[in-house]
mmCIF file of C-alpha atoms in Angstrom:
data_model
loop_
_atom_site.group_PDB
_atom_site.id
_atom_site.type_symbol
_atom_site.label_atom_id
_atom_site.label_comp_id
_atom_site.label_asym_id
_atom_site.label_seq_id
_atom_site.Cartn_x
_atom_site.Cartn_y
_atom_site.Cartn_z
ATOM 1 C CA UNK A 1224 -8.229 12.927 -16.251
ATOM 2 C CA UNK A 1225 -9.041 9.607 -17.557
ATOM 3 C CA UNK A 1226 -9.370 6.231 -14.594
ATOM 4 C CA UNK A 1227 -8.097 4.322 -18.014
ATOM 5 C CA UNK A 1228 -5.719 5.135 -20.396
ATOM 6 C CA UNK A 1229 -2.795 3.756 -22.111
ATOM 7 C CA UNK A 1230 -0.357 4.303 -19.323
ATOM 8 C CA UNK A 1231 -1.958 1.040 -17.976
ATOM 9 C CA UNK A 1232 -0.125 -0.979 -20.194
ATOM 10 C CA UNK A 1233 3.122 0.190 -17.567
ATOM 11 C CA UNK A 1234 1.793 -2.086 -14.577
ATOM 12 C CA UNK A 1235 1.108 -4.860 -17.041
ATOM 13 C CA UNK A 1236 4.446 -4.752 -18.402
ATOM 14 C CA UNK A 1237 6.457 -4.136 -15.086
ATOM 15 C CA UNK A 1238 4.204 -7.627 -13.761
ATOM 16 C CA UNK A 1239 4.886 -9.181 -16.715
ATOM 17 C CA UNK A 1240 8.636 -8.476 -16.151
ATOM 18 C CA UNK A 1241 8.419 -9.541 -12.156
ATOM 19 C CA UNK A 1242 7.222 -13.042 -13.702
ATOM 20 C CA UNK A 1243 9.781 -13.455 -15.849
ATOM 21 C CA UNK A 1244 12.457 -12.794 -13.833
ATOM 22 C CA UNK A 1245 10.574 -15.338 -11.125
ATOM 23 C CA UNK A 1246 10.243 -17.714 -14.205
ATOM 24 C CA UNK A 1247 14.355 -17.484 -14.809
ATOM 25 C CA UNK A 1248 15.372 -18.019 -11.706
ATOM 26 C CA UNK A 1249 12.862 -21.330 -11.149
ATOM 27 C CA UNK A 1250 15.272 -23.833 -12.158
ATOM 28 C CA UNK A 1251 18.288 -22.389 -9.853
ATOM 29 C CA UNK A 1252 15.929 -22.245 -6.677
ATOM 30 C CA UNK A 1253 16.002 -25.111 -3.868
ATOM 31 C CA UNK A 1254 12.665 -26.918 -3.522
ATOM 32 C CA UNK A 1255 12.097 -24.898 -0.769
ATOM 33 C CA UNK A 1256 12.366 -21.022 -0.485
ATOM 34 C CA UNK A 1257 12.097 -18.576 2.235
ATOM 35 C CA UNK A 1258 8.299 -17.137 2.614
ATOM 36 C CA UNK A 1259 8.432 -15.645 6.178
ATOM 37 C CA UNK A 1260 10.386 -13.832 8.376
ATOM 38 C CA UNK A 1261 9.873 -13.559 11.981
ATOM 39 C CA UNK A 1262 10.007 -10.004 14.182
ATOM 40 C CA UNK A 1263 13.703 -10.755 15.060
ATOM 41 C CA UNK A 1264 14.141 -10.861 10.792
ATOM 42 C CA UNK A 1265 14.860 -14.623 10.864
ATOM 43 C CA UNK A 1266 13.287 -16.406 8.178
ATOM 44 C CA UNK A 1267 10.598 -18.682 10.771
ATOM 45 C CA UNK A 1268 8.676 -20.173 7.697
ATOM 46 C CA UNK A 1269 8.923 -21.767 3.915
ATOM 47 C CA UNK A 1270 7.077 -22.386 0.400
ATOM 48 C CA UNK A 1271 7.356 -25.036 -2.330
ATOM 49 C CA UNK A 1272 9.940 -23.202 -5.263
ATOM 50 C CA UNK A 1273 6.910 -23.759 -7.370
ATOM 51 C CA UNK A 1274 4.304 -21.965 -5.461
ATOM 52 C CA UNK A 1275 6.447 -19.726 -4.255
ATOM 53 C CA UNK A 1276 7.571 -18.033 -7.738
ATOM 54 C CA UNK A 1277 4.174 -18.371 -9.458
ATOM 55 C CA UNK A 1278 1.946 -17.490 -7.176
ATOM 56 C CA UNK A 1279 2.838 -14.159 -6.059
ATOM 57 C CA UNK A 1280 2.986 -12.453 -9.872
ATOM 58 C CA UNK A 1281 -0.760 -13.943 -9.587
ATOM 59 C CA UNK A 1282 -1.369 -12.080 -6.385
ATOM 60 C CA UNK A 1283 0.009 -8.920 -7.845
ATOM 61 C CA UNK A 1284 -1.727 -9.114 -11.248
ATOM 62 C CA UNK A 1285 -5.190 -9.571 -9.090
ATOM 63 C CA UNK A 1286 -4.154 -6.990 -6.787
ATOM 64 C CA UNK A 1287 -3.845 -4.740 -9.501
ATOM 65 C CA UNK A 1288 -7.097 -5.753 -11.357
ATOM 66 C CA UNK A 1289 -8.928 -5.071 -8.606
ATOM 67 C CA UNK A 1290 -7.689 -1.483 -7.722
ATOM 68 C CA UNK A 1291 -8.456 -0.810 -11.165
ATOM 69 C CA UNK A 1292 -11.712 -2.265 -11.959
ATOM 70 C CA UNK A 1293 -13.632 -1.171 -8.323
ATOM 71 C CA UNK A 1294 -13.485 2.511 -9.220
ATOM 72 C CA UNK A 1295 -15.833 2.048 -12.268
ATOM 73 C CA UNK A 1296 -18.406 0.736 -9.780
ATOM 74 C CA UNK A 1297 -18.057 3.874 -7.685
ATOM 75 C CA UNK A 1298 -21.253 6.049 -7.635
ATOM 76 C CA UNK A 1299 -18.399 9.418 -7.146
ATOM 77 C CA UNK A 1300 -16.744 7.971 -9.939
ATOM 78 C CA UNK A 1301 -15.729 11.351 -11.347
ATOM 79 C CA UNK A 1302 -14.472 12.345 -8.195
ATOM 80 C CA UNK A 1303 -11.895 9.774 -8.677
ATOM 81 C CA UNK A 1304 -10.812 10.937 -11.830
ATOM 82 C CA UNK A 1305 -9.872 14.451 -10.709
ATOM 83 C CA UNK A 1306 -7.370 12.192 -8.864
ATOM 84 C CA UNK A 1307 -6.773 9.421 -11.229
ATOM 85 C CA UNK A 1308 -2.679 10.880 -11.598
ATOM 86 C CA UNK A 1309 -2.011 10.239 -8.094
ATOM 87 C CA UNK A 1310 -4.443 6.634 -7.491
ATOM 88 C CA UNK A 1311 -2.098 5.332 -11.256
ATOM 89 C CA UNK A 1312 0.711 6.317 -9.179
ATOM 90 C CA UNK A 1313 0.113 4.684 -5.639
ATOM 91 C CA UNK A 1314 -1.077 1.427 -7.998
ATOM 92 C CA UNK A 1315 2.258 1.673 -9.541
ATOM 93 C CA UNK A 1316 4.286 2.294 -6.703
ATOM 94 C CA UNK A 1317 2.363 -0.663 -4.718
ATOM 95 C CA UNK A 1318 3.272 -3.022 -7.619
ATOM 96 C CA UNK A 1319 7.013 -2.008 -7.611
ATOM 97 C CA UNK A 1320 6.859 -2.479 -3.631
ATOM 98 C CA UNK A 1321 5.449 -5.912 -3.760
ATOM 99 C CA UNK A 1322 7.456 -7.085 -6.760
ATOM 100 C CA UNK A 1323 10.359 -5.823 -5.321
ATOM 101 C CA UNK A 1324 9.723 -7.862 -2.164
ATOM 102 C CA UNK A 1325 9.018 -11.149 -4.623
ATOM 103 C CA UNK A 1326 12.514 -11.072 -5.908
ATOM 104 C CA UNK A 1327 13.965 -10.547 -2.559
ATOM 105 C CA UNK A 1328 12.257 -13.082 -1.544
ATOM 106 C CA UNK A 1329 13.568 -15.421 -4.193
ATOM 107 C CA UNK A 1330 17.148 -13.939 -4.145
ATOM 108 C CA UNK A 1331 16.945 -15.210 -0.396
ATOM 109 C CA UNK A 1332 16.150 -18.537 -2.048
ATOM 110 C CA UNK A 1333 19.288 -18.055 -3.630
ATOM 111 C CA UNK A 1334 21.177 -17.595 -0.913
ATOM 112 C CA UNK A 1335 21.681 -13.645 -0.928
ATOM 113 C CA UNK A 1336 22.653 -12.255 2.577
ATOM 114 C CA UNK A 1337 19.260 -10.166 2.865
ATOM 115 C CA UNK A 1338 18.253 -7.375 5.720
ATOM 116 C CA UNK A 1339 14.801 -8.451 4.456
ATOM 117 C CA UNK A 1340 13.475 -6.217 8.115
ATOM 118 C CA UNK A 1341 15.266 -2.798 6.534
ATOM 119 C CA UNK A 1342 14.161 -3.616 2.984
ATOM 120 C CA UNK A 1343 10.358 -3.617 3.140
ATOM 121 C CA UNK A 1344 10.412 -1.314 6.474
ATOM 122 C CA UNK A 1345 12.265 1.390 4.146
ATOM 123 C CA UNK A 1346 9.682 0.190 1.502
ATOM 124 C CA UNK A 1347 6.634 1.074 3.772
ATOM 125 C CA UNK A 1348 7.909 3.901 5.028
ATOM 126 C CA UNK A 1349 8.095 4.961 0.853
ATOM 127 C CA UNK A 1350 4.820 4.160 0.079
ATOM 128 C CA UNK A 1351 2.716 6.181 3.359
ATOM 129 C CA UNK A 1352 5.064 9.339 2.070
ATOM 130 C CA UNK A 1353 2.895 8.549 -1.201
ATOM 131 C CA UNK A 1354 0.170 8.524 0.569
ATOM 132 C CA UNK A 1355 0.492 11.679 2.907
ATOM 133 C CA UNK A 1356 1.271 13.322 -0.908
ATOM 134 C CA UNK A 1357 -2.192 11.859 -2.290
ATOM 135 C CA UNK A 1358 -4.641 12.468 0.438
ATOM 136 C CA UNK A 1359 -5.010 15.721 0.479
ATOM 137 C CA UNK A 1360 -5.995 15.770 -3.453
ATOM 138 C CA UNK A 1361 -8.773 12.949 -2.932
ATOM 139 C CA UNK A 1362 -12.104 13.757 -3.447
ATOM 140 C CA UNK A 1363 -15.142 11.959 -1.531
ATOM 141 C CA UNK A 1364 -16.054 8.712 -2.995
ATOM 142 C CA UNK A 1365 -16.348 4.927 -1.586
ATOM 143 C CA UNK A 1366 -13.791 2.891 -2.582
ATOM 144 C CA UNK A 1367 -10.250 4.798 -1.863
ATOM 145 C CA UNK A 1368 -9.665 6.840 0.882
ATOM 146 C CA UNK A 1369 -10.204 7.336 4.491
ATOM 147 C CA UNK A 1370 -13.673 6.124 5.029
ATOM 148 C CA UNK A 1371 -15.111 6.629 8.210
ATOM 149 C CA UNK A 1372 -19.031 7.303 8.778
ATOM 150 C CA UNK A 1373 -18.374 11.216 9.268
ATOM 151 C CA UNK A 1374 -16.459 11.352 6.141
ATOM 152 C CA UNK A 1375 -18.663 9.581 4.014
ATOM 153 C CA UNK A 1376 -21.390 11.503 5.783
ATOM 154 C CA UNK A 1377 -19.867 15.062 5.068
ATOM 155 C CA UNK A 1378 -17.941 16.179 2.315
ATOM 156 C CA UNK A 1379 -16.346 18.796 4.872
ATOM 157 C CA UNK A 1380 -15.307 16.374 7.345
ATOM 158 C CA UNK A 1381 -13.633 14.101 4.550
ATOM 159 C CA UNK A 1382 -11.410 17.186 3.079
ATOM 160 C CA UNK A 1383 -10.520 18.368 6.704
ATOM 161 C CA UNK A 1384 -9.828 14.384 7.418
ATOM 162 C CA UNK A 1385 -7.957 14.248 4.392
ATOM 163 C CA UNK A 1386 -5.828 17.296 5.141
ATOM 164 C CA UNK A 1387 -4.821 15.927 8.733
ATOM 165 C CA UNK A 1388 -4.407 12.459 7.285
ATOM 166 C CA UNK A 1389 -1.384 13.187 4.817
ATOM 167 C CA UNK A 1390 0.084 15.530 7.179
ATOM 168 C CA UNK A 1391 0.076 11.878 9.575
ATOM 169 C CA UNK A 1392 1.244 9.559 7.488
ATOM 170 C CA UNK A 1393 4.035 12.085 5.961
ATOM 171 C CA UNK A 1394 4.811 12.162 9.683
ATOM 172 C CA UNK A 1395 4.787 8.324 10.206
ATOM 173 C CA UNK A 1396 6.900 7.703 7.006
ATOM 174 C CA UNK A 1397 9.575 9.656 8.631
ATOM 175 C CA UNK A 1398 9.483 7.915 11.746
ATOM 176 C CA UNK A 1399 9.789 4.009 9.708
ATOM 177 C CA UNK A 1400 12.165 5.268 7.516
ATOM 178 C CA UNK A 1401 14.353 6.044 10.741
ATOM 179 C CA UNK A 1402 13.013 3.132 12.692
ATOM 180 C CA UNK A 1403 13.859 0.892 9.657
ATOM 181 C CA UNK A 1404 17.638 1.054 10.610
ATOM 182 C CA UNK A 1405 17.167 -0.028 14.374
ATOM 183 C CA UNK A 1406 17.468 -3.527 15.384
ATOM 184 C CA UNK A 1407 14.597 -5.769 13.584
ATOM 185 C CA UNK A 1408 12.458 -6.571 16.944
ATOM 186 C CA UNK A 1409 12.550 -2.205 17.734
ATOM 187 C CA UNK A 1410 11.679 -1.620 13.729
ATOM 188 C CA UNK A 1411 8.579 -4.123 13.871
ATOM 189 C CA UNK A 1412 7.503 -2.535 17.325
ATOM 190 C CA UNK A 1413 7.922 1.278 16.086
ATOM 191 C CA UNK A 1414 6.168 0.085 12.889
ATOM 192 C CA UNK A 1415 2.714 -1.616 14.735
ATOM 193 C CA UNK A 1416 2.873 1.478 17.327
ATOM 194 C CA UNK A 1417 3.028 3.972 14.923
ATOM 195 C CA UNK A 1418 -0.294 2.041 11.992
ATOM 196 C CA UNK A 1419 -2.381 1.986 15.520
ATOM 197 C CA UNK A 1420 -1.624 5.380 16.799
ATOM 198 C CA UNK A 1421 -2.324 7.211 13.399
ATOM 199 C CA UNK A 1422 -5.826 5.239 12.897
ATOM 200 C CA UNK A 1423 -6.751 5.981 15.928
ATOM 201 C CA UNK A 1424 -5.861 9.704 15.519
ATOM 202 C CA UNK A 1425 -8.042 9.537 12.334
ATOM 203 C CA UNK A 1426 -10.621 8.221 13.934
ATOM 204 C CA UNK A 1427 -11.068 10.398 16.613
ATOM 205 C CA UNK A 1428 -10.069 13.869 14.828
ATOM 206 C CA UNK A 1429 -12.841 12.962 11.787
ATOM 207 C CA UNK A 1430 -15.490 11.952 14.478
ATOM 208 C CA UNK A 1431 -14.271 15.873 16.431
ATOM 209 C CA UNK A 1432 -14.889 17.692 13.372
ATOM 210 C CA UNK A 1433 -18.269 16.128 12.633
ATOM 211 C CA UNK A 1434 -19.611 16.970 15.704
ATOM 212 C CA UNK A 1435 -17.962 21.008 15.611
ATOM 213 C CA UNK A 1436 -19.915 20.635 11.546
ATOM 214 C CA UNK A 1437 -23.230 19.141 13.805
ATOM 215 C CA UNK A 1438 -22.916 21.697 16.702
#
């Protein structure tokens, strides 16, 4: 399969969409809108209405640009392709995520009573089951992926890695998703606990099976 085809134009549209929404609700926004929310999922922090709904379609449309245009620089680029299904799907899934938080975001602006702490913990917790379901399928390369010295080193070591990996974060999106209905402070805490644990897992079990591949 194709890195490029026309199913690109979907992202492009959907971020198009994001920005018009953000571009509608401008004039009905205070000056100031809600950009941060503390552990206890009280907003602690604020951006100008102007900044705040025109720079983040930015951020998304570069975001996107740049998981799509660092592939073609990739020396495995073929490898990629044999996944290219599953990498448009993470890209669209991450845009939907972010653009999703955006108009939270500005719907707290508005005044909408928002659990912003269950919303983009439940979110997370979506996109690592994505991940756990792509892992397996990747194929070495540079740019995507779990990429540790042994696994760039061995092809073995990054398909065993690979393996264990989406079995971990399948595992870890089960645990947010159930941590994302806890009290805020206990969601952030389970969330940090559980990112550190698993890349240090990864770590460790890619290092153990390059040195059983060395032995």
């Amino acid at each position: 399969m194709k890195l490029y085809d026309k199913k690109e134009i979907l992202p492009i549209v959907l971020i198009l969409v994001i920005a018009a929404i953000g571009a509608y609700l401008y004039p009905q926004l205070p000056e100031l809108v809600p950009s941060h929310w503390g552990i206890n999922g009280e907003i602690d922090g604020w951006a100008n209405r102007t900044f705040a709904v025109f720079f983040f379609p930015v951020l998304i449309l570069g975001l996107y640009l740049m998981m799509s245009f660092l592939p073609m620089m990739d020396p495995h680029r073929s490898n990629i392709e044999s996944f290219a299904g599953w990498y448009f799907g993470f890209k669209m899934a991450l845009i939907v995520f972010l653009g999703s938080l955006y108009l939270l975001t500005l719907g707290a602006g508005l005044g909408w009573k928002i659990n912003i702490s269950f919303c983009v913990t439940l979110g997370i917790a979506v996109l690592f089951a994505f991940i756990g379901l792509a892992l397996p399928k990747m194929r070495k390369n540079y740019m995507i992926g779990i990429r540790l010295p042994w696994t760039l080193h061995s092809e073995v070591v990054w398909n065993k890695t690979h393996q264990f990996g989406g079995r971990l974060f399948l595992a870890l999106a089960i645990v947010v998703a159930i941590a994302s209905f806890l009290p805020a402070v206990w969601t952030f805490g389970t969330l940090m606990a559980g990112i550190f644990l698993l890349l240090a897992i990864l770590v460790v079990y890619s290092y153990w099976q390059w040195r059983k591949l060395e032995k």
